[in-house]
Amino acid sequence: MKICVFGANGYLGASVYKQLKHVEADEVVGTYLQEPALSDGLVKLDVNQPESFSEFYKKENPDVVVWAVMSGPNEHKLTDQGLMHLITHLTPKTKLIYLSSDVVFSDGNGPYDESDSLSNLPEDHSFSNYTNGKVKAERLINNELTNYVILRAGPIYGENGIGRLDERTDQLSYHLRSGKPIEFRDDLVRTFVHIDDLTKVIEEMIYNDVTGVYHVGQDVSQSFYKFMKATAKQLGYDDLLVKKASEAERVDTEIPKDTSLVTDRIKQVINI
Ligand SMILES: NC(=O)c1ccc[n+]([C@@H]2O[C@H](COP(=O)([O-])OP(=O)(O)OC[C@H]3O[C@@H](n4cnc5c(N)ncnc54)[C@H](OP(=O)(O)O)[C@@H]3O)[C@@H](O)[C@H]2O)c1
């Protein structure tokens, strides 16, 4: 089996690429964009460039595609160009595993299950490009393909397969090591997922026949404040340095309050 990981230089993609490289029976290819490539054997590719994308895809012709690219302020372009290029090349035999996010529930009235409606943010909102890009991508995939898995995740945390921490934990450690307080919001509720768990879910989805939309994450949801306070304690820091951040915000930067995910459905189809 041949597997292609797009975005294999990123926080999640690097873990998935490294994990798959251990399975010797399979051929794994991965792409990166910005130098330096953090793992051996990655191919430099801008997924938004149709000619080079087409050339790469026809040469590799994978059986499974893991789409772990992300470009917050340019997410719309990644959907309209990169993902569209991919969709024109996919055959019904090729399985797509698309990494989506809890941001598709931008109403923020969670918890949400897989059947709940997605919502866009107003175009002038600071996060509209990422949120609306993801919503559009999910709708495209759902309309155009049958052999796909969409995995929706909340904030991903932990050290990835090549030793990189998520930015939030990295920031927490940096502050607490030097005895400085750090603030997180207590009114924003999320379903956190450890990078190793998500990587294992992706690996299992590559090899099984499951298709559809699934939420991935812990059974319990927490605010950023409570989660980061617990993380501080777990890492051996003084958790009293973790404080509650102000909840005041402007309308165009307002963050959805509760985008927590109900994760019961995935437990029926995977072994983890
Ligand atoms: N991190 C989270 O907490 C979180 C939560 C929910 C969902 N997700 C989803 O999980 C996926 C992976 O996220 P991540 O945190 O691993 O993101 P990330 O660290 O930013 O990695 C994304 C990768 O996409 C690549 N990329 C961006 N534009 C590209 C282009 N035009 N052509 C080719 N590659 C391009 C970048 O490659 P280079 O580095 O080589 O430039 C980058 O490594 C995304 O779909 C994201 O929406 C993440």
mmCIF file with all atom_site columns, C-alpha atoms and ligand atoms in Angstrom, residues 6-14 31-38 42 44-49 67-72 74-75 77-78 82 98-103 130 134 151-157 160 164 166-168 193 195 198 202, ligand 1:
data_model
loop_
_atom_site.group_PDB
_atom_site.id
_atom_site.type_symbol
_atom_site.label_atom_id
_atom_site.label_alt_id
_atom_site.label_comp_id
_atom_site.label_asym_id
_atom_site.label_entity_id
_atom_site.label_seq_id
_atom_site.pdbx_PDB_ins_code
_atom_site.Cartn_x
_atom_site.Cartn_y
_atom_site.Cartn_z
_atom_site.occupancy
_atom_site.B_iso_or_equiv
_atom_site.pdbx_formal_charge
_atom_site.auth_seq_id
_atom_site.auth_comp_id
_atom_site.auth_asym_id
_atom_site.auth_atom_id
_atom_site.pdbx_PDB_model_num
ATOM   1   C CA  . PHE A 1 6   ? 0.577   16.110 2.722  1.00 0.00 ? 6   PHE A CA  1
ATOM   2   C CA  . GLY A 1 7   ? 1.894   18.503 5.386  1.00 0.00 ? 7   GLY A CA  1
ATOM   3   C CA  . ALA A 1 8   ? 4.413   15.968 6.774  1.00 0.00 ? 8   ALA A CA  1
ATOM   4   C CA  . ASN A 1 9   ? 6.593   18.787 8.122  1.00 0.00 ? 9   ASN A CA  1
ATOM   5   C CA  . GLY A 1 10  ? 3.842   20.138 10.358 1.00 0.00 ? 10  GLY A CA  1
ATOM   6   C CA  . TYR A 1 11  ? 3.140   19.414 14.023 1.00 0.00 ? 11  TYR A CA  1
ATOM   7   C CA  . LEU A 1 12  ? 0.678   16.576 13.355 1.00 0.00 ? 12  LEU A CA  1
ATOM   8   C CA  . GLY A 1 13  ? 1.871   15.501 9.884  1.00 0.00 ? 13  GLY A CA  1
ATOM   9   C CA  . ALA A 1 14  ? 5.419   14.880 11.157 1.00 0.00 ? 14  ALA A CA  1
ATOM   10  C CA  . THR A 1 31  ? 5.519   16.628 1.491  1.00 0.00 ? 31  THR A CA  1
ATOM   11  C CA  . TYR A 1 32  ? 6.818   19.839 3.021  1.00 0.00 ? 32  TYR A CA  1
ATOM   12  C CA  . LEU A 1 33  ? 6.809   23.466 1.911  1.00 0.00 ? 33  LEU A CA  1
ATOM   13  C CA  . GLN A 1 34  ? 9.146   25.651 4.003  1.00 0.00 ? 34  GLN A CA  1
ATOM   14  C CA  . GLU A 1 35  ? 12.794  24.707 4.516  1.00 0.00 ? 35  GLU A CA  1
ATOM   15  C CA  . PRO A 1 36  ? 14.157  22.890 6.344  1.00 0.00 ? 36  PRO A CA  1
ATOM   16  C CA  . ALA A 1 37  ? 12.514  19.499 5.896  1.00 0.00 ? 37  ALA A CA  1
ATOM   17  C CA  . LEU A 1 38  ? 12.378  18.011 9.388  1.00 0.00 ? 38  LEU A CA  1
ATOM   18  C CA  . LEU A 1 42  ? 10.173  14.533 2.269  1.00 0.00 ? 42  LEU A CA  1
ATOM   19  C CA  . LYS A 1 44  ? 9.065   19.868 -1.427 1.00 0.00 ? 44  LYS A CA  1
ATOM   20  C CA  . LEU A 1 45  ? 5.670   20.750 -2.865 1.00 0.00 ? 45  LEU A CA  1
ATOM   21  C CA  . ASP A 1 46  ? 3.289   23.693 -2.838 1.00 0.00 ? 46  ASP A CA  1
ATOM   22  C CA  . VAL A 1 47  ? -0.126  22.019 -3.020 1.00 0.00 ? 47  VAL A CA  1
ATOM   23  C CA  . ASN A 1 48  ? -1.588  25.232 -4.424 1.00 0.00 ? 48  ASN A CA  1
ATOM   24  C CA  . GLN A 1 49  ? 0.543   24.967 -7.610 1.00 0.00 ? 49  GLN A CA  1
ATOM   25  C CA  . TRP A 1 67  ? -4.309  15.742 4.253  1.00 0.00 ? 67  TRP A CA  1
ATOM   26  C CA  . ALA A 1 68  ? -2.636  17.467 7.230  1.00 0.00 ? 68  ALA A CA  1
ATOM   27  C CA  . VAL A 1 69  ? -1.852  20.826 5.640  1.00 0.00 ? 69  VAL A CA  1
ATOM   28  C CA  . MET A 1 70  ? -2.942  23.996 7.332  1.00 0.00 ? 70  MET A CA  1
ATOM   29  C CA  . SER A 1 71  ? -2.450  27.673 6.673  1.00 0.00 ? 71  SER A CA  1
ATOM   30  C CA  . GLY A 1 72  ? -4.585  29.671 9.170  1.00 0.00 ? 72  GLY A CA  1
ATOM   31  C CA  . ASN A 1 74  ? -4.752  31.330 3.895  1.00 0.00 ? 74  ASN A CA  1
ATOM   32  C CA  . GLU A 1 75  ? -6.922  28.308 4.634  1.00 0.00 ? 75  GLU A CA  1
ATOM   33  C CA  . LYS A 1 77  ? -6.749  29.228 -0.650 1.00 0.00 ? 77  LYS A CA  1
ATOM   34  C CA  . LEU A 1 78  ? -5.703  25.759 0.551  1.00 0.00 ? 78  LEU A CA  1
ATOM   35  C CA  . GLY A 1 82  ? -4.774  22.601 -2.986 1.00 0.00 ? 82  GLY A CA  1
ATOM   36  C CA  . TYR A 1 98  ? -8.896  14.904 5.972  1.00 0.00 ? 98  TYR A CA  1
ATOM   37  C CA  . LEU A 1 99  ? -7.960  16.650 9.225  1.00 0.00 ? 99  LEU A CA  1
ATOM   38  C CA  . SER A 1 100 ? -10.640 19.097 10.233 1.00 0.00 ? 100 SER A CA  1
ATOM   39  C CA  . SER A 1 101 ? -11.238 21.059 13.384 1.00 0.00 ? 101 SER A CA  1
ATOM   40  C CA  . ASP A 1 102 ? -13.839 21.953 16.007 1.00 0.00 ? 102 ASP A CA  1
ATOM   41  C CA  . VAL A 1 103 ? -13.765 25.484 14.506 1.00 0.00 ? 103 VAL A CA  1
ATOM   42  C CA  . TYR A 1 130 ? -9.512  29.386 8.784  1.00 0.00 ? 130 TYR A CA  1
ATOM   43  C CA  . LYS A 1 134 ? -12.495 24.290 6.863  1.00 0.00 ? 134 LYS A CA  1
ATOM   44  C CA  . LEU A 1 151 ? -11.547 13.682 11.545 1.00 0.00 ? 151 LEU A CA  1
ATOM   45  C CA  . ARG A 1 152 ? -12.572 16.704 13.611 1.00 0.00 ? 152 ARG A CA  1
ATOM   46  C CA  . ALA A 1 153 ? -10.278 17.538 16.510 1.00 0.00 ? 153 ALA A CA  1
ATOM   47  C CA  . GLY A 1 154 ? -10.099 20.183 19.176 1.00 0.00 ? 154 GLY A CA  1
ATOM   48  C CA  . PRO A 1 155 ? -6.728  21.535 20.352 1.00 0.00 ? 155 PRO A CA  1
ATOM   49  C CA  . ILE A 1 156 ? -3.965  18.959 19.867 1.00 0.00 ? 156 ILE A CA  1
ATOM   50  C CA  . TYR A 1 157 ? -1.336  18.746 22.609 1.00 0.00 ? 157 TYR A CA  1
ATOM   51  C CA  . ASN A 1 160 ? 5.058   14.999 18.502 1.00 0.00 ? 160 ASN A CA  1
ATOM   52  C CA  . ARG A 1 164 ? 8.113   19.285 18.923 1.00 0.00 ? 164 ARG A CA  1
ATOM   53  C CA  . ASP A 1 166 ? 2.367   22.156 20.757 1.00 0.00 ? 166 ASP A CA  1
ATOM   54  C CA  . GLU A 1 167 ? 2.731   25.936 20.983 1.00 0.00 ? 167 GLU A CA  1
ATOM   55  C CA  . ARG A 1 168 ? 0.450   26.301 24.014 1.00 0.00 ? 168 ARG A CA  1
ATOM   56  C CA  . VAL A 1 193 ? -6.642  15.434 22.108 1.00 0.00 ? 193 VAL A CA  1
ATOM   57  C CA  . ILE A 1 195 ? -1.087  13.946 19.492 1.00 0.00 ? 195 ILE A CA  1
ATOM   58  C CA  . LEU A 1 198 ? -4.779  11.241 17.135 1.00 0.00 ? 198 LEU A CA  1
ATOM   59  C CA  . ILE A 1 202 ? -5.211  8.211  11.728 1.00 0.00 ? 202 ILE A CA  1
HETATM 60  N N1  . LIG B 2 .   ? -2.830  21.930 15.946 1.00 0.00 ? 1   LIG B N1  1
HETATM 61  C C1  . LIG B 2 .   ? -4.066  21.842 16.407 1.00 0.00 ? 1   LIG B C1  1
HETATM 62  O O1  . LIG B 2 .   ? -4.324  22.084 17.598 1.00 0.00 ? 1   LIG B O1  1
HETATM 63  C C2  . LIG B 2 .   ? -5.187  21.404 15.488 1.00 0.00 ? 1   LIG B C2  1
HETATM 64  C C3  . LIG B 2 .   ? -6.480  21.283 16.031 1.00 0.00 ? 1   LIG B C3  1
HETATM 65  C C4  . LIG B 2 .   ? -7.516  20.826 15.219 1.00 0.00 ? 1   LIG B C4  1
HETATM 66  C C5  . LIG B 2 .   ? -7.263  20.489 13.902 1.00 0.00 ? 1   LIG B C5  1
HETATM 67  N N2  . LIG B 2 .   ? -6.012  20.625 13.381 1.00 0.00 ? 1   LIG B N2  1
HETATM 68  C C6  . LIG B 2 .   ? -5.800  20.271 11.979 1.00 0.00 ? 1   LIG B C6  1
HETATM 69  O O2  . LIG B 2 .   ? -4.748  19.330 11.877 1.00 0.00 ? 1   LIG B O2  1
HETATM 70  C C7  . LIG B 2 .   ? -4.040  19.554 10.661 1.00 0.00 ? 1   LIG B C7  1
HETATM 71  C C8  . LIG B 2 .   ? -2.567  19.698 10.965 1.00 0.00 ? 1   LIG B C8  1
HETATM 72  O O3  . LIG B 2 .   ? -2.381  20.820 11.821 1.00 0.00 ? 1   LIG B O3  1
HETATM 73  P P1  . LIG B 2 .   ? -0.958  21.196 12.430 1.00 0.00 ? 1   LIG B P1  1
HETATM 74  O O4  . LIG B 2 .   ? -1.177  21.775 13.755 1.00 0.00 ? 1   LIG B O4  1
HETATM 75  O O5  . LIG B 2 .   ? -0.045  20.039 12.264 1.00 0.00 ? 1   LIG B O5  1
HETATM 76  O O6  . LIG B 2 .   ? -0.520  22.374 11.454 1.00 0.00 ? 1   LIG B O6  1
HETATM 77  P P2  . LIG B 2 .   ? 0.936   22.921 11.115 1.00 0.00 ? 1   LIG B P2  1
HETATM 78  O O7  . LIG B 2 .   ? 1.920   22.520 12.149 1.00 0.00 ? 1   LIG B O7  1
HETATM 79  O O8  . LIG B 2 .   ? 0.793   24.357 10.782 1.00 0.00 ? 1   LIG B O8  1
HETATM 80  O O9  . LIG B 2 .   ? 1.288   22.120 9.799  1.00 0.00 ? 1   LIG B O9  1
HETATM 81  C C9  . LIG B 2 .   ? 0.640   22.384 8.582  1.00 0.00 ? 1   LIG B C9  1
HETATM 82  C C10 . LIG B 2 .   ? 1.579   22.110 7.451  1.00 0.00 ? 1   LIG B C10 1
HETATM 83  O O10 . LIG B 2 .   ? 0.934   22.503 6.223  1.00 0.00 ? 1   LIG B O10 1
HETATM 84  C C11 . LIG B 2 .   ? 1.953   22.819 5.325  1.00 0.00 ? 1   LIG B C11 1
HETATM 85  N N3  . LIG B 2 .   ? 1.463   23.741 4.295  1.00 0.00 ? 1   LIG B N3  1
HETATM 86  C C12 . LIG B 2 .   ? 0.843   24.945 4.468  1.00 0.00 ? 1   LIG B C12 1
HETATM 87  N N4  . LIG B 2 .   ? 0.557   25.488 3.269  1.00 0.00 ? 1   LIG B N4  1
HETATM 88  C C13 . LIG B 2 .   ? 1.001   24.615 2.333  1.00 0.00 ? 1   LIG B C13 1
HETATM 89  C C14 . LIG B 2 .   ? 1.005   24.617 0.905  1.00 0.00 ? 1   LIG B C14 1
HETATM 90  N N5  . LIG B 2 .   ? 0.503   25.644 0.195  1.00 0.00 ? 1   LIG B N5  1
HETATM 91  N N6  . LIG B 2 .   ? 1.572   23.560 0.270  1.00 0.00 ? 1   LIG B N6  1
HETATM 92  C C15 . LIG B 2 .   ? 2.102   22.529 0.969  1.00 0.00 ? 1   LIG B C15 1
HETATM 93  N N7  . LIG B 2 .   ? 2.125   22.454 2.319  1.00 0.00 ? 1   LIG B N7  1
HETATM 94  C C16 . LIG B 2 .   ? 1.580   23.499 2.984  1.00 0.00 ? 1   LIG B C16 1
HETATM 95  C C17 . LIG B 2 .   ? 3.069   23.473 6.128  1.00 0.00 ? 1   LIG B C17 1
HETATM 96  O O11 . LIG B 2 .   ? 4.270   23.023 5.583  1.00 0.00 ? 1   LIG B O11 1
HETATM 97  P P3  . LIG B 2 .   ? 5.713   23.657 5.965  1.00 0.00 ? 1   LIG B P3  1
HETATM 98  O O12 . LIG B 2 .   ? 5.844   23.580 7.445  1.00 0.00 ? 1   LIG B O12 1
HETATM 99  O O13 . LIG B 2 .   ? 6.672   22.787 5.282  1.00 0.00 ? 1   LIG B O13 1
HETATM 100 O O14 . LIG B 2 .   ? 5.650   25.055 5.472  1.00 0.00 ? 1   LIG B O14 1
HETATM 101 C C18 . LIG B 2 .   ? 2.854   22.930 7.544  1.00 0.00 ? 1   LIG B C18 1
HETATM 102 O O15 . LIG B 2 .   ? 3.898   22.094 7.962  1.00 0.00 ? 1   LIG B O15 1
HETATM 103 C C19 . LIG B 2 .   ? -4.669  20.788 10.001 1.00 0.00 ? 1   LIG B C19 1
HETATM 104 O O16 . LIG B 2 .   ? -5.589  20.374 9.038  1.00 0.00 ? 1   LIG B O16 1
HETATM 105 C C20 . LIG B 2 .   ? -5.396  21.466 11.139 1.00 0.00 ? 1   LIG B C20 1
HETATM 106 O O17 . LIG B 2 .   ? -6.504  22.191 10.681 1.00 0.00 ? 1   LIG B O17 1
HETATM 107 C C21 . LIG B 2 .   ? -4.970  21.074 14.152 1.00 0.00 ? 1   LIG B C21 1
#
